[in-house]
Short mmCIF file of C-alpha atoms in Angstrom, two decimals:
data_model
loop_
_atom_site.label_atom_id
_atom_site.label_comp_id
_atom_site.label_asym_id
_atom_site.label_seq_id
_atom_site.Cartn_x
_atom_site.Cartn_y
_atom_site.Cartn_z
CA MET A 1422 88.97 83.64 139.45
CA SER A 1423 90.36 80.43 137.98
CA LEU A 1424 93.95 79.91 136.94
CA MET A 1425 92.98 79.90 133.24
CA GLU A 1426 91.18 83.24 133.62
CA ASP A 1427 94.29 84.67 135.29
CA LEU A 1428 96.48 83.32 132.50
CA ASN A 1429 94.15 84.75 129.84
CA GLU A 1430 94.32 88.16 131.50
CA TYR A 1431 98.13 88.01 131.85
CA VAL A 1432 98.66 86.89 128.25
CA ASP A 1433 96.29 89.59 127.00
CA TYR A 1434 98.24 92.25 128.95
CA CYS A 1435 101.60 90.98 127.66
CA TYR A 1436 100.29 90.89 124.09
CA ASP A 1437 99.05 94.49 124.28
CA LEU A 1438 102.37 95.62 125.76
CA MET A 1439 104.33 93.81 123.06
CA VAL A 1440 102.22 95.35 120.28
CA GLU A 1441 102.60 98.81 121.81
CA MET A 1442 106.39 98.48 122.09
CA LYS A 1443 106.75 97.32 118.49
CA ALA A 1444 104.19 99.69 116.95
CA THR A 1445 105.15 103.01 118.47
CA LYS A 1446 108.19 105.06 117.57
CA SER A 1447 110.55 102.87 119.51
CA SER A 1448 114.21 102.75 120.30
CA GLU A 1449 116.24 99.65 119.53
CA TYR A 1450 115.89 98.73 123.20
CA LYS A 1451 112.08 98.76 123.05
CA LEU A 1452 112.07 96.83 119.78
CA GLY A 1453 114.35 94.22 121.36
CA ILE A 1454 112.10 93.93 124.40
CA GLY A 1455 109.07 93.63 122.08
CA ASP A 1456 110.77 90.86 120.07
CA GLY A 1457 111.69 88.99 123.25
CA MET A 1458 108.15 89.27 124.57
CA GLU A 1459 106.79 88.02 121.24
CA GLN A 1460 109.02 84.94 121.41
CA MET A 1461 107.98 84.29 125.02
CA LEU A 1462 104.31 84.67 124.15
CA ASP A 1463 104.58 82.35 121.14
CA MET A 1464 106.01 79.61 123.38
CA LEU A 1465 103.29 80.22 125.97
CA TYR A 1466 100.57 80.15 123.27
CA ASP A 1467 101.87 76.79 122.01
CA TYR A 1468 101.51 75.40 125.50
CA LEU A 1469 98.16 76.98 126.39
CA GLU A 1470 96.29 76.42 123.12
CA GLU A 1471 95.63 72.80 124.09
CA HIS A 1472 93.81 73.84 127.26
CA PRO A 1473 90.08 74.52 127.18
CA GLY A 1474 89.16 78.07 128.03
CA PHE A 1475 92.27 79.67 126.54
CA VAL A 1476 91.49 82.83 124.57
CA ASP A 1477 94.20 83.72 122.05
CA PRO A 1478 94.70 87.52 122.15
CA ARG A 1479 96.36 87.51 118.71
CA HIS A 1480 92.89 87.33 117.18
CA LYS A 1481 91.17 90.06 119.21
CA TYR A 1482 92.08 92.76 116.66
CA ASP A 1483 91.20 90.69 113.57
CA LYS A 1484 87.80 92.34 113.35
CA PHE A 1485 89.50 95.71 112.78
CA LYS A 1486 91.74 94.51 109.91
CA MET A 1487 90.65 95.09 106.37
#
Protein backbone atom coordinates (compact mmCIF):
# COMPACT_ATOMS: atom_id res chain seq x y z
CA MET A 1 0.00 0.00 0.00
CA SER A 2 1.41 3.38 -0.98
CA LEU A 3 1.71 6.35 1.34
CA MET A 4 -1.08 8.20 -0.50
CA GLU A 5 -3.43 5.22 -0.10
CA ASP A 6 -2.63 5.15 3.62
CA LEU A 7 -3.26 8.88 3.89
CA ASN A 8 -6.56 8.56 2.01
CA GLU A 9 -7.68 5.83 4.39
CA TYR A 10 -6.60 7.82 7.47
CA VAL A 11 -8.29 11.03 6.30
CA ASP A 12 -11.45 9.11 5.44
CA TYR A 13 -11.52 7.58 8.95
CA CYS A 14 -10.93 10.96 10.62
CA TYR A 15 -13.64 12.58 8.51
CA ASP A 16 -16.19 9.90 9.44
CA LEU A 17 -15.28 10.23 13.12
CA MET A 18 -15.58 14.02 12.99
CA VAL A 19 -19.00 13.83 11.30
CA GLU A 20 -20.20 11.28 13.85
CA MET A 21 -19.05 13.40 16.80
CA LYS A 22 -20.74 16.53 15.46
CA ALA A 23 -23.93 14.87 14.19
CA THR A 24 -24.94 12.71 17.13
CA LYS A 25 -26.39 13.95 20.39
CA SER A 26 -23.08 15.15 21.70
CA SER A 27 -21.73 16.76 24.81
CA GLU A 28 -19.78 20.00 24.60
CA TYR A 29 -16.62 17.90 24.89
CA LYS A 30 -17.48 15.83 21.80
CA LEU A 31 -18.48 18.94 19.86
CA GLY A 32 -15.15 20.54 20.78
CA ILE A 33 -13.23 17.46 19.67
CA GLY A 34 -15.24 17.41 16.42
CA ASP A 35 -14.46 21.09 15.78
CA GLY A 36 -10.76 20.52 16.44
CA MET A 37 -10.70 17.53 14.12
CA GLU A 38 -12.46 19.55 11.43
CA GLN A 39 -9.81 22.29 11.66
CA MET A 40 -7.02 19.70 11.52
CA LEU A 41 -8.60 17.99 8.51
CA ASP A 42 -9.10 21.29 6.66
CA MET A 43 -5.37 22.06 7.02
CA LEU A 44 -4.47 18.54 5.89
CA TYR A 45 -6.86 18.79 2.89
CA ASP A 46 -5.22 22.06 1.82
CA TYR A 47 -1.86 20.32 1.81
CA LEU A 48 -2.95 17.04 0.19
CA GLU A 49 -5.24 18.39 -2.54
CA GLU A 50 -2.22 19.26 -4.68
CA HIS A 51 -1.03 15.65 -4.70
CA PRO A 52 -2.25 13.25 -7.37
CA GLY A 53 -4.25 10.36 -6.01
CA PHE A 54 -5.80 12.25 -3.10
CA VAL A 55 -9.49 11.46 -2.64
CA ASP A 56 -11.36 14.15 -0.71
CA PRO A 57 -13.78 12.42 1.70
CA ARG A 58 -15.89 15.58 2.05
CA HIS A 59 -17.51 14.71 -1.27
CA LYS A 60 -18.27 11.03 -0.65
CA TYR A 61 -21.73 11.80 0.76
CA ASP A 62 -22.67 14.37 -1.90
CA LYS A 63 -24.61 11.75 -3.84
CA PHE A 64 -26.98 11.34 -0.88
CA LYS A 65 -27.76 15.07 -0.52
CA MET A 66 -30.87 16.46 -2.10
